[in-house]
PDB file of C-alpha atoms in Angstrom:
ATOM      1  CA  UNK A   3       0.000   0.000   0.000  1.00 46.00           C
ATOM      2  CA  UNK A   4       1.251   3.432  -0.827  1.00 49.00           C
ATOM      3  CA  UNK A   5       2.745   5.341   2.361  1.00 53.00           C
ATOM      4  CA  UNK A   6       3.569   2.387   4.242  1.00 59.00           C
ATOM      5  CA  UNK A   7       6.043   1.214   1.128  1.00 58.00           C
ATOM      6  CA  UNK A   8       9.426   2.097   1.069  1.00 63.00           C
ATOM      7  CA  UNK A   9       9.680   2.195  -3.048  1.00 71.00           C
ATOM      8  CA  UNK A  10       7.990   5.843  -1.961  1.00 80.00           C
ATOM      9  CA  UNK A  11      10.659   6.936   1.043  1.00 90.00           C
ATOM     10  CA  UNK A  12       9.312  10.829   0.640  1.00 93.00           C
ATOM     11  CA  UNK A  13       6.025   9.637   1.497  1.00 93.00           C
ATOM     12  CA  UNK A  14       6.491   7.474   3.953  1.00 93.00           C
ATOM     13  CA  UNK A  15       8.649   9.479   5.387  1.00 94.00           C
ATOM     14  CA  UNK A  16       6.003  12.975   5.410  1.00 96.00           C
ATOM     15  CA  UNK A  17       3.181  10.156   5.751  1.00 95.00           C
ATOM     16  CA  UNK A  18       5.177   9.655   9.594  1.00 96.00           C
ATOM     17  CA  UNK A  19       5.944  13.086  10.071  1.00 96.00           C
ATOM     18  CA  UNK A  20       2.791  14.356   9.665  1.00 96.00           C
ATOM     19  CA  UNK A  21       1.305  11.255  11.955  1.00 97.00           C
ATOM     20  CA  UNK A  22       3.374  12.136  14.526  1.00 97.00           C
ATOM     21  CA  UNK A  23       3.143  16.143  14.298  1.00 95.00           C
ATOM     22  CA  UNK A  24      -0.867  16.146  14.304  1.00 95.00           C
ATOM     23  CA  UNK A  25      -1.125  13.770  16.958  1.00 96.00           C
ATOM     24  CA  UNK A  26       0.860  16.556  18.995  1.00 94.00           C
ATOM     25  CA  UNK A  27      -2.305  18.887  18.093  1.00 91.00           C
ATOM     26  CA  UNK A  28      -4.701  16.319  18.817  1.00 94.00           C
ATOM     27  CA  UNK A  29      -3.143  16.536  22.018  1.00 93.00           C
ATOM     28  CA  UNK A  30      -3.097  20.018  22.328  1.00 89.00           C
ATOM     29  CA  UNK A  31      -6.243  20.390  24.666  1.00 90.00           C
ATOM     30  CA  UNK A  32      -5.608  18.093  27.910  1.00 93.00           C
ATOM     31  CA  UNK A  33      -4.316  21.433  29.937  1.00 90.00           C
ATOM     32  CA  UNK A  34      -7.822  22.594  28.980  1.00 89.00           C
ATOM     33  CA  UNK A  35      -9.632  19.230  29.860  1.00 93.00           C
ATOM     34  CA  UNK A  36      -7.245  18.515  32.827  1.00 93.00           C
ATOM     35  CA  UNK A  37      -8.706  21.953  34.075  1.00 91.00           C
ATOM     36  CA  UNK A  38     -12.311  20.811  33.419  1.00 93.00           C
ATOM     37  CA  UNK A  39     -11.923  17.545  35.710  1.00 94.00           C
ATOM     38  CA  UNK A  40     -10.454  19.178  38.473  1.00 94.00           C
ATOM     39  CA  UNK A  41     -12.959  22.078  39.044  1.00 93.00           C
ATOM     40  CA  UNK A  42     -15.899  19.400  37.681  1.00 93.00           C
ATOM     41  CA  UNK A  43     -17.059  22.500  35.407  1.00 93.00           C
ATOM     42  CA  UNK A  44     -16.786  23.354  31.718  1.00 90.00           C
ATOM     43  CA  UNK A  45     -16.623  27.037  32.538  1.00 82.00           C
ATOM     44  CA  UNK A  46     -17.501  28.802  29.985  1.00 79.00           C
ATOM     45  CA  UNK A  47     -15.695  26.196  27.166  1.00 85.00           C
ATOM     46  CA  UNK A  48     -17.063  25.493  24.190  1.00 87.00           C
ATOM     47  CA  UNK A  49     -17.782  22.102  22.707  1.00 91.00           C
ATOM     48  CA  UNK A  50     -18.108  23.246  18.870  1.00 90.00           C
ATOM     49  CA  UNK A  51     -14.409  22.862  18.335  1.00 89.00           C
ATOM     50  CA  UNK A  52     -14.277  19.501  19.274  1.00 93.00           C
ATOM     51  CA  UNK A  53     -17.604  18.277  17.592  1.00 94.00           C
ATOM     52  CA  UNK A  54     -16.077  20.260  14.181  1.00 93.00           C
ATOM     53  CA  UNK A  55     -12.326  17.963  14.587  1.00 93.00           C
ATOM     54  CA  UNK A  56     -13.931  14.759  15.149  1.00 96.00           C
ATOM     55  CA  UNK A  57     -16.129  15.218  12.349  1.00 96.00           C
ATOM     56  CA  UNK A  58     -12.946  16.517   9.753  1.00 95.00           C
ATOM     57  CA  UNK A  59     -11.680  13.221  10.986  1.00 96.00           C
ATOM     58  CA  UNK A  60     -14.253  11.610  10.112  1.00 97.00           C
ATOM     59  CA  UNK A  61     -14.273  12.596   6.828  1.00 97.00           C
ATOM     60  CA  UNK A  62     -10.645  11.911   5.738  1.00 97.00           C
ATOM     61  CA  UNK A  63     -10.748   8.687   7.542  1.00 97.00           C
ATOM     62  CA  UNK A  64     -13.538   7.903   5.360  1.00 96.00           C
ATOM     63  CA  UNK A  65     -11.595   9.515   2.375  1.00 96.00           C
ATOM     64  CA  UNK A  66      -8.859   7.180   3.181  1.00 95.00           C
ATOM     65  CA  UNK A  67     -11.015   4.057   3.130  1.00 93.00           C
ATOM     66  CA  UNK A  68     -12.278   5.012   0.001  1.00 93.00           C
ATOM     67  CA  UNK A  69      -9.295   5.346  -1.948  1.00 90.00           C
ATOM     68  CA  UNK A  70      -7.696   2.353  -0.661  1.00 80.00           C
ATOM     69  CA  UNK A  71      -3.795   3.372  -0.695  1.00 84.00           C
ATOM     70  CA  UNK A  72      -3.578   6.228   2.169  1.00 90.00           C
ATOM     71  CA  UNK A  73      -2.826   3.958   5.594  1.00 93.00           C
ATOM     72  CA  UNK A  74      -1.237   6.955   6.779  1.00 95.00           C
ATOM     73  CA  UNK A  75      -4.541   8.885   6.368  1.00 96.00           C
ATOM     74  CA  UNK A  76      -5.869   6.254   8.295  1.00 96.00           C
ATOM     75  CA  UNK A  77      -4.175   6.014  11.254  1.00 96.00           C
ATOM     76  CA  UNK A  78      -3.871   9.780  12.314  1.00 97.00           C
ATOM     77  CA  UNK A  79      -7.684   9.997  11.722  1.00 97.00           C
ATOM     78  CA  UNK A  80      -8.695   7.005  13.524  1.00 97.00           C
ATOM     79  CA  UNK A  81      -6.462   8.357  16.517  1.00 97.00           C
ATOM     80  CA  UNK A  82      -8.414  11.845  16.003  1.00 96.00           C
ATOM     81  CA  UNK A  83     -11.599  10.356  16.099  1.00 97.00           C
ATOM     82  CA  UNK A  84     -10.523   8.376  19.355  1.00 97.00           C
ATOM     83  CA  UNK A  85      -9.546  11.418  20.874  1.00 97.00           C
ATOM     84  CA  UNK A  86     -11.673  13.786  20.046  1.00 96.00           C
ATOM     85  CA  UNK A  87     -14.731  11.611  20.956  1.00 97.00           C
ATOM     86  CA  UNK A  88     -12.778  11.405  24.784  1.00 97.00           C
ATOM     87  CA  UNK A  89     -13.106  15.319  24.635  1.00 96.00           C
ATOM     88  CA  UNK A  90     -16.363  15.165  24.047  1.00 97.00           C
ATOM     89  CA  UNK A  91     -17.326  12.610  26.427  1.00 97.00           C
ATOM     90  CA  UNK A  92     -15.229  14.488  29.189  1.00 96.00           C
ATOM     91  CA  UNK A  93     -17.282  18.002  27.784  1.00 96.00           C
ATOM     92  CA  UNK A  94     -20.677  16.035  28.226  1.00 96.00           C
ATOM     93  CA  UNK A  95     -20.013  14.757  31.904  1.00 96.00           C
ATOM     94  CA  UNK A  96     -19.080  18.405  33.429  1.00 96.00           C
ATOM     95  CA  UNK A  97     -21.243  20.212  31.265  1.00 95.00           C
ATOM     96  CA  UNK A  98     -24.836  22.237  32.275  1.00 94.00           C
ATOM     97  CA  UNK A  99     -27.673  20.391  31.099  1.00 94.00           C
ATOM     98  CA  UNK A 100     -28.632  23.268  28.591  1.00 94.00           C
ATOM     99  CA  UNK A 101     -24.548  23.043  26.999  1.00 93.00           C
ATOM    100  CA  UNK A 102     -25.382  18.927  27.248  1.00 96.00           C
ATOM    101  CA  UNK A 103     -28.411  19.280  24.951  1.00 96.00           C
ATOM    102  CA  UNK A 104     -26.956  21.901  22.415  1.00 95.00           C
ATOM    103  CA  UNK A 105     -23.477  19.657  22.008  1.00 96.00           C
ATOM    104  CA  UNK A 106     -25.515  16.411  21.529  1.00 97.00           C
ATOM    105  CA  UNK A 107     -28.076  18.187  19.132  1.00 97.00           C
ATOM    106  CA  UNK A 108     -25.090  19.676  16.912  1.00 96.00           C
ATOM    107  CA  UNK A 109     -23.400  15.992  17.448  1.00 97.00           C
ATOM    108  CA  UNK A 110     -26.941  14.486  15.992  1.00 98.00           C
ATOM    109  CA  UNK A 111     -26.424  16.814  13.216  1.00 97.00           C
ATOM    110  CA  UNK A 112     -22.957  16.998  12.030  1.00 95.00           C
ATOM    111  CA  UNK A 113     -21.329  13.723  13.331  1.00 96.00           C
ATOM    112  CA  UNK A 114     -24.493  11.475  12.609  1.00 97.00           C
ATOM    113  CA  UNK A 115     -26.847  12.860   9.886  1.00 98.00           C
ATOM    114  CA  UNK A 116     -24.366  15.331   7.620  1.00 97.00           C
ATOM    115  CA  UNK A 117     -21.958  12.096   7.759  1.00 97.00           C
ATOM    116  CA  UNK A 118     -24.557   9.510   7.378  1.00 97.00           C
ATOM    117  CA  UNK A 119     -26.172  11.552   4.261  1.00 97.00           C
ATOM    118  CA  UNK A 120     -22.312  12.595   3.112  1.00 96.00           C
ATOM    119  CA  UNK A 121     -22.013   8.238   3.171  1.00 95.00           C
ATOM    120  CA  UNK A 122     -25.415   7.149   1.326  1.00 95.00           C
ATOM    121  CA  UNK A 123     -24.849   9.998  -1.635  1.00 94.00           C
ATOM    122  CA  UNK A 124     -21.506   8.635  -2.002  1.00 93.00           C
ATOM    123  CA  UNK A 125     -22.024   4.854  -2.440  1.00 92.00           C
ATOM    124  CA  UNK A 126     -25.991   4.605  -3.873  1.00 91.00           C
ATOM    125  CA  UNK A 127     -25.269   7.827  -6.336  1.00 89.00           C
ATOM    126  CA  UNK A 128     -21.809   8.331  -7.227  1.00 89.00           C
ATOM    127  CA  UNK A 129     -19.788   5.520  -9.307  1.00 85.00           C
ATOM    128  CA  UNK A 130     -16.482   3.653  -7.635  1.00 79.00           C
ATOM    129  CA  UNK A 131     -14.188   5.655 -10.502  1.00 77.00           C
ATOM    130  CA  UNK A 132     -15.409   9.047  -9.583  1.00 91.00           C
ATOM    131  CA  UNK A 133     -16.236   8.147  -5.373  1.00 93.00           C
ATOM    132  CA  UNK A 134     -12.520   9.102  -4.639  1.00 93.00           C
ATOM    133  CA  UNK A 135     -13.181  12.579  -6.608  1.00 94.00           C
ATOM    134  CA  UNK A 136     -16.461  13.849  -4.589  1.00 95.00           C
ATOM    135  CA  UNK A 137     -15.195  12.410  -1.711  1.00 95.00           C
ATOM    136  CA  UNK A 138     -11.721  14.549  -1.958  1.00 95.00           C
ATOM    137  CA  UNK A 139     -13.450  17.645  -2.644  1.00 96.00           C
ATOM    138  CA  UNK A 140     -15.874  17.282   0.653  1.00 96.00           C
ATOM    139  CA  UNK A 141     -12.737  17.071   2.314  1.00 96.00           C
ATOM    140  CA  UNK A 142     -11.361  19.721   0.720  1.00 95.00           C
ATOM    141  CA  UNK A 143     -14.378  22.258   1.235  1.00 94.00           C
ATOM    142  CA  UNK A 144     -14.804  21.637   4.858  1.00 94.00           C
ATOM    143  CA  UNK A 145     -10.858  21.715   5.747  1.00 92.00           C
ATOM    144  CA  UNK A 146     -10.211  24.618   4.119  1.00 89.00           C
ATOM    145  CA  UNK A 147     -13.625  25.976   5.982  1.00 85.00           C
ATOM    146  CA  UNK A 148     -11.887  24.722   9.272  1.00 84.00           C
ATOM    147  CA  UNK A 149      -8.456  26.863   8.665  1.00 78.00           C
ATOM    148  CA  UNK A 150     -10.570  29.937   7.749  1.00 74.00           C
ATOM    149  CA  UNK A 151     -12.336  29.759  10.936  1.00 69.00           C
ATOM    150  CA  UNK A 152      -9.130  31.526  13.041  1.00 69.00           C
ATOM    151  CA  UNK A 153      -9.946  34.726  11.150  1.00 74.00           C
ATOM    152  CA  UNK A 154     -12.383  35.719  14.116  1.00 73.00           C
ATOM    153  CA  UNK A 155      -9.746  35.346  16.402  1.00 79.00           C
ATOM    154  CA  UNK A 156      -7.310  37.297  14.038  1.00 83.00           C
ATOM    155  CA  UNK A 157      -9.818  40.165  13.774  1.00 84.00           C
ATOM    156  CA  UNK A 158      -9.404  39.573  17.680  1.00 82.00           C
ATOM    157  CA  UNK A 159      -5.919  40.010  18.243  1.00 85.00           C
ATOM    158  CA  UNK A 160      -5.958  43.007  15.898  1.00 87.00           C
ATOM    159  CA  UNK A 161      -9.029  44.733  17.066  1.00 87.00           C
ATOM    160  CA  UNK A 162      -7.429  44.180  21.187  1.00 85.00           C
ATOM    161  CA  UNK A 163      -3.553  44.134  20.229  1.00 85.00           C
ATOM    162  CA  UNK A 164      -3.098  41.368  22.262  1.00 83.00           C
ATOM    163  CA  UNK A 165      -2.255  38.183  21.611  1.00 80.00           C
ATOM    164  CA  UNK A 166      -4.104  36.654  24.561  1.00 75.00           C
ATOM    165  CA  UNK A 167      -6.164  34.285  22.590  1.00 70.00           C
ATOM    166  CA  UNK A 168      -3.558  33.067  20.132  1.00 78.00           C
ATOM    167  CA  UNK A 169      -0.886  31.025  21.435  1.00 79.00           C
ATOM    168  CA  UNK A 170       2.013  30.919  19.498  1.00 85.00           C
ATOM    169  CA  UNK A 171       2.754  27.342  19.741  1.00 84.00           C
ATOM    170  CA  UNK A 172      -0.039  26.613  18.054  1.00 82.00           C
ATOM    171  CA  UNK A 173       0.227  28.760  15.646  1.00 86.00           C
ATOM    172  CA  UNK A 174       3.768  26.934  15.087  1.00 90.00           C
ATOM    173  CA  UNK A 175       2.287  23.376  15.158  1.00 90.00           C
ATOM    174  CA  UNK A 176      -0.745  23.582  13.007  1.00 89.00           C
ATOM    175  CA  UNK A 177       1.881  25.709  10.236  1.00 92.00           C
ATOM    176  CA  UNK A 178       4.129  22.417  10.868  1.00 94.00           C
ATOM    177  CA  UNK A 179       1.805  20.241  10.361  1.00 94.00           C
ATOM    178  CA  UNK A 180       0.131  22.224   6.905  1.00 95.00           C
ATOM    179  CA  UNK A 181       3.591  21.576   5.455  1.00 96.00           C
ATOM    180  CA  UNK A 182       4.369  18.605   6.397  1.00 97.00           C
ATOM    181  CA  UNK A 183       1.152  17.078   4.978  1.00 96.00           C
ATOM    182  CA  UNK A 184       1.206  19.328   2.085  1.00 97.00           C
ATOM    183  CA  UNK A 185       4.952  17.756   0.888  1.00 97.00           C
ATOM    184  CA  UNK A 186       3.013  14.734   1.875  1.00 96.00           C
ATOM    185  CA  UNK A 187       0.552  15.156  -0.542  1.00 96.00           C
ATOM    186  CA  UNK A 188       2.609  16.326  -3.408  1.00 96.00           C
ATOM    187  CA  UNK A 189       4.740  13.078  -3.387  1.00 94.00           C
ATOM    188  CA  UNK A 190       1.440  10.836  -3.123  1.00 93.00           C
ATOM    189  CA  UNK A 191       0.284  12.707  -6.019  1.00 93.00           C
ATOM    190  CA  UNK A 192      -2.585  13.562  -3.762  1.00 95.00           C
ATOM    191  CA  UNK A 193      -4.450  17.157  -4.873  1.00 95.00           C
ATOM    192  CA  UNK A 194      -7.200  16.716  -1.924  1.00 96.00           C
ATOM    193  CA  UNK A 195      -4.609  16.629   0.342  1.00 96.00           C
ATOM    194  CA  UNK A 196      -2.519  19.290  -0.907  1.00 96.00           C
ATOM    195  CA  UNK A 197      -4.856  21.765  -1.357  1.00 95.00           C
ATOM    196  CA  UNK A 198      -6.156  22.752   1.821  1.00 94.00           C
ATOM    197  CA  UNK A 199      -2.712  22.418   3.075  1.00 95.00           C
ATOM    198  CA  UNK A 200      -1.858  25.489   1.189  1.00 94.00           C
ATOM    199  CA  UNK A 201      -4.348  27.412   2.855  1.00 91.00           C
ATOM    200  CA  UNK A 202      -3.581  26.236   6.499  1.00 91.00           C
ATOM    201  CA  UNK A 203      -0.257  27.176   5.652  1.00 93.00           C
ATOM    202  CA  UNK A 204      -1.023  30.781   4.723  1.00 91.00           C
ATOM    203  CA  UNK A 205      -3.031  31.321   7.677  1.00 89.00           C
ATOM    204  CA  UNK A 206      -0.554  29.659   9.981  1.00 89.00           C
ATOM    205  CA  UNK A 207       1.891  32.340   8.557  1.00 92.00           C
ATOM    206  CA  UNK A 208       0.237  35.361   8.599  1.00 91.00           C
ATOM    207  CA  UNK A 209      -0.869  34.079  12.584  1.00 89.00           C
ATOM    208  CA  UNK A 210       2.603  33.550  13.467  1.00 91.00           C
ATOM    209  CA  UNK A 211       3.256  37.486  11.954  1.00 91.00           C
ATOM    210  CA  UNK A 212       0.688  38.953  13.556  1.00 89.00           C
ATOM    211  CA  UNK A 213       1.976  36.731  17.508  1.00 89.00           C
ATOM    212  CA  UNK A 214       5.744  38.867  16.408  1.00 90.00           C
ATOM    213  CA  UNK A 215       3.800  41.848  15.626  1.00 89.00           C
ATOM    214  CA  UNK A 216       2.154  42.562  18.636  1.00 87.00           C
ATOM    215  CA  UNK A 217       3.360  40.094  21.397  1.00 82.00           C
ATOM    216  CA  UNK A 218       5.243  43.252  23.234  1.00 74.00           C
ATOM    217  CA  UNK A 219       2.071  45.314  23.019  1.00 65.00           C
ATOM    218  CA  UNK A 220      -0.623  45.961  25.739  1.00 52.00           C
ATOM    219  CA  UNK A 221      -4.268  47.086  24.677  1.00 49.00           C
ATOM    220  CA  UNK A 222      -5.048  50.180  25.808  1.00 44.00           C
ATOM    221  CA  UNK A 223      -8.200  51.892  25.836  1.00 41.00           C
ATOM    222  CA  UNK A 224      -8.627  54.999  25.210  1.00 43.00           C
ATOM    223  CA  UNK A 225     -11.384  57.348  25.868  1.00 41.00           C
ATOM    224  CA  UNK A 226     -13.598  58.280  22.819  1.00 43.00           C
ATOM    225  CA  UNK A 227     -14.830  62.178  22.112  1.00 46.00           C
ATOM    226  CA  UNK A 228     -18.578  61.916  22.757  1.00 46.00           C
ATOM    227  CA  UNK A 229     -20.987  62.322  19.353  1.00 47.00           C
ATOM    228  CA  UNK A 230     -23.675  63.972  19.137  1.00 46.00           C
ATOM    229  CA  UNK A 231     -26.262  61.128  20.658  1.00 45.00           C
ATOM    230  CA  UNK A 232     -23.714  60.656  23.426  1.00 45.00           C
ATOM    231  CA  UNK A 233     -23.762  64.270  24.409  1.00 44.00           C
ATOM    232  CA  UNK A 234     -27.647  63.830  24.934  1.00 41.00           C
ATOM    233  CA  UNK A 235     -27.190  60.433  26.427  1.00 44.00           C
ATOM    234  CA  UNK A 236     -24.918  62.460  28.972  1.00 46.00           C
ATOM    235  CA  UNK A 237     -27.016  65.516  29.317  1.00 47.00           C
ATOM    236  CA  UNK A 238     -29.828  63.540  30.342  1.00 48.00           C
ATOM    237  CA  UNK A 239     -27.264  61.418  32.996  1.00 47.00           C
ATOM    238  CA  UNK A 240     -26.720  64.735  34.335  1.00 54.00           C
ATOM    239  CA  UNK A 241     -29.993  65.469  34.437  1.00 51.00           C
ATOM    240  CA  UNK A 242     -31.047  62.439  36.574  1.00 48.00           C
ATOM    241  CA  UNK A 243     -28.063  62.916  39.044  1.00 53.00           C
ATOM    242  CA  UNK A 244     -29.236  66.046  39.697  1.00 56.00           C
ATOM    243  CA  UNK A 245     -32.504  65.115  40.539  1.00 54.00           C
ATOM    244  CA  UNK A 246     -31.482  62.435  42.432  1.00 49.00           C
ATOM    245  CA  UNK A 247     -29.561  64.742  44.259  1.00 55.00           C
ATOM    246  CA  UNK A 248     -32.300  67.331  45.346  1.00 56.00           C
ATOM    247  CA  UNK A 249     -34.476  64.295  46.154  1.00 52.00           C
ATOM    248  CA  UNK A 250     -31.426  62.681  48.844  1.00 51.00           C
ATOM    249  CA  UNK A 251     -31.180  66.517  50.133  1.00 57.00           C
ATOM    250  CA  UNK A 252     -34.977  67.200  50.268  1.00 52.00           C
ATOM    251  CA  UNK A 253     -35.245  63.310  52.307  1.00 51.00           C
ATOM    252  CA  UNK A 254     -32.414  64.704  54.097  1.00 54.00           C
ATOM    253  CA  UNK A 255     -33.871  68.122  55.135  1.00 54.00           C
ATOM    254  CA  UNK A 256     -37.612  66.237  56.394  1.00 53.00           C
ATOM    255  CA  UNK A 257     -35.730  63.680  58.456  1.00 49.00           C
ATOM    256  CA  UNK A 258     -33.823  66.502  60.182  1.00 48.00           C
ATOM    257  CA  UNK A 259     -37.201  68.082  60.712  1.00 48.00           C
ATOM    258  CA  UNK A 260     -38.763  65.096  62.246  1.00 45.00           C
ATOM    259  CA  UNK A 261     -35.935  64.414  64.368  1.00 44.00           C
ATOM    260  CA  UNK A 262     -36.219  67.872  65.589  1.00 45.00           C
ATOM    261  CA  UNK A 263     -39.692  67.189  66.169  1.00 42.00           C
ATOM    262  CA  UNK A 264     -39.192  64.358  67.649  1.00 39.00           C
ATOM    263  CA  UNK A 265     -36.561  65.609  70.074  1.00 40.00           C
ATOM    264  CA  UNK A 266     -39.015  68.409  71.305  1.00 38.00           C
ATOM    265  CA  UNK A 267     -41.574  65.780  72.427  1.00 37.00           C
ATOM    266  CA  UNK A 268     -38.977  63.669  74.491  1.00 39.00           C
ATOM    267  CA  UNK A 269     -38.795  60.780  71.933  1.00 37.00           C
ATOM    268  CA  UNK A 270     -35.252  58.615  70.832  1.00 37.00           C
ATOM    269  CA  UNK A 271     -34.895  57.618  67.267  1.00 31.00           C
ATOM    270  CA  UNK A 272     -33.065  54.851  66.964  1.00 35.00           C
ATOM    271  CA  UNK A 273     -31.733  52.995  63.721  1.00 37.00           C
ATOM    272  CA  UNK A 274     -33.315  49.799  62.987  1.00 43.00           C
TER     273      UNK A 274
END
């Protein structure tokens, strides 16, 4: 089988590379899970990210199995699926029960019925010569959907100039891993593979840039010049305060008065 022969050393030898590299990103979240166990809380974590990599898994393990020669394919994404699906588990035990019925109503959806329709269309309507094809370019669309997805956390770290929410290690690993299965895919002669390496590779770049760009900055806010509407808003602020005020000093003024009245007739007010 191709990637597990040596009369193809490049591939094998990317094939391993990239098994080894994206196993390291599969791993990537046990800090985060770790945390999750020992406070017995999800706080505030979100489950789509996990339900999203098990299913991309899903779909080049099923990619692999349909074209027959990718073993490397295979093994990465059956450990992906393994792991994620631990994640998940671990997510559903801690979680609220609202969290617990949105993550297994998007798992319903994406894991079971997208993949379950994705598998009928491909073996009742598409041929065995052109399977491999549609099958490649559902892999393609969604993975190249998945690296696009960090461009609300790039708008992020340039809106805040911070880089709070983008570690650069892995930045580092998932731009290591693009590569790697990238040369992997040229060599195998494998365009589904390449492709949305290119992408993840671009975005894993331009990432890392931004990390170097601002990792010595702090965010800083500074005060905006009231508009028009804001002058109002504050106008009428100062109107309220001000009428709060005169009502604290006219309650102030009738308790002195009672008390006064009160002291004349012998009587002791006393707090409550």
């Amino acid at each position: 089988m191709a990637g597990l022969s040596l009369d193809q050393p490049l591939v094998f030898t990317f094939g391993i590379l990239g098994n080894v590299i994206s196993f390291m990103v599969f791993l990537a979240p046990i800090p985060t899970f770790y945390q999750i166990y020992q406070t017995k809380s999800t706080q505030g974590f979100q489950s789509v990210p996990y339900i999203v990599a098990l299913f991309s898994a899903m779909l080049w393990f099923y990619y692999a199995f349909v074209k027959t020669d990718a073993v490397l394919l295979i093994t990465i994404n059956s450990a992906g699926c393994f792991i994620e699906t631990i994640y998940i588990i671990t997510y559903l035990i801690y979680a609220l029960r609202k969290s617990k019925i949105t993550t297994l109503a998007f798992i319903f959806l994406l894991n079971v019925v997208a993949f379950s329709l994705i598998i009928l269309f491909t073996l009742l309507l598409v041929n065995g010569s052109h399977r491999e094809k549609v099958m490649g370019w559902i892999c393609v669309a969604f993975s190249t959907s998945v690296f696009v997805a960090p461009l609300s956390i790039i708008r992020l770290v340039i809106r805040t100039k911070s880089v709070e929410f983008m570690p650069f290690s892995l930045s580092f690993f998932l731009t290591l891993s693009a590569v790697v299965w990238f040369l992997y895919g040229l060599f195998a002669k494998d365009l589904y593979v390449q492709l949305p390496n290119i992408v993840g590779f671009g975005f894993g770049v331009f990432q890392m840039l931004l990390y170097w760009y601002y990792r010595k900055k702090r965010h800083i806010i500074k005060p905006e010049k009231p508009k028009h509407g804001d002058k109002l808003e504050a106008t009428e602020m100062n109107k309220i305060d001000d009428d709060l005020e005169a009502a604290h000093e006219k309650t102030d003024r009738g308790n002195k008065e009672e008390k006064d009245e009160c002291n004349e007739e012998g009587k002791d007010i006393s707090p409550l």
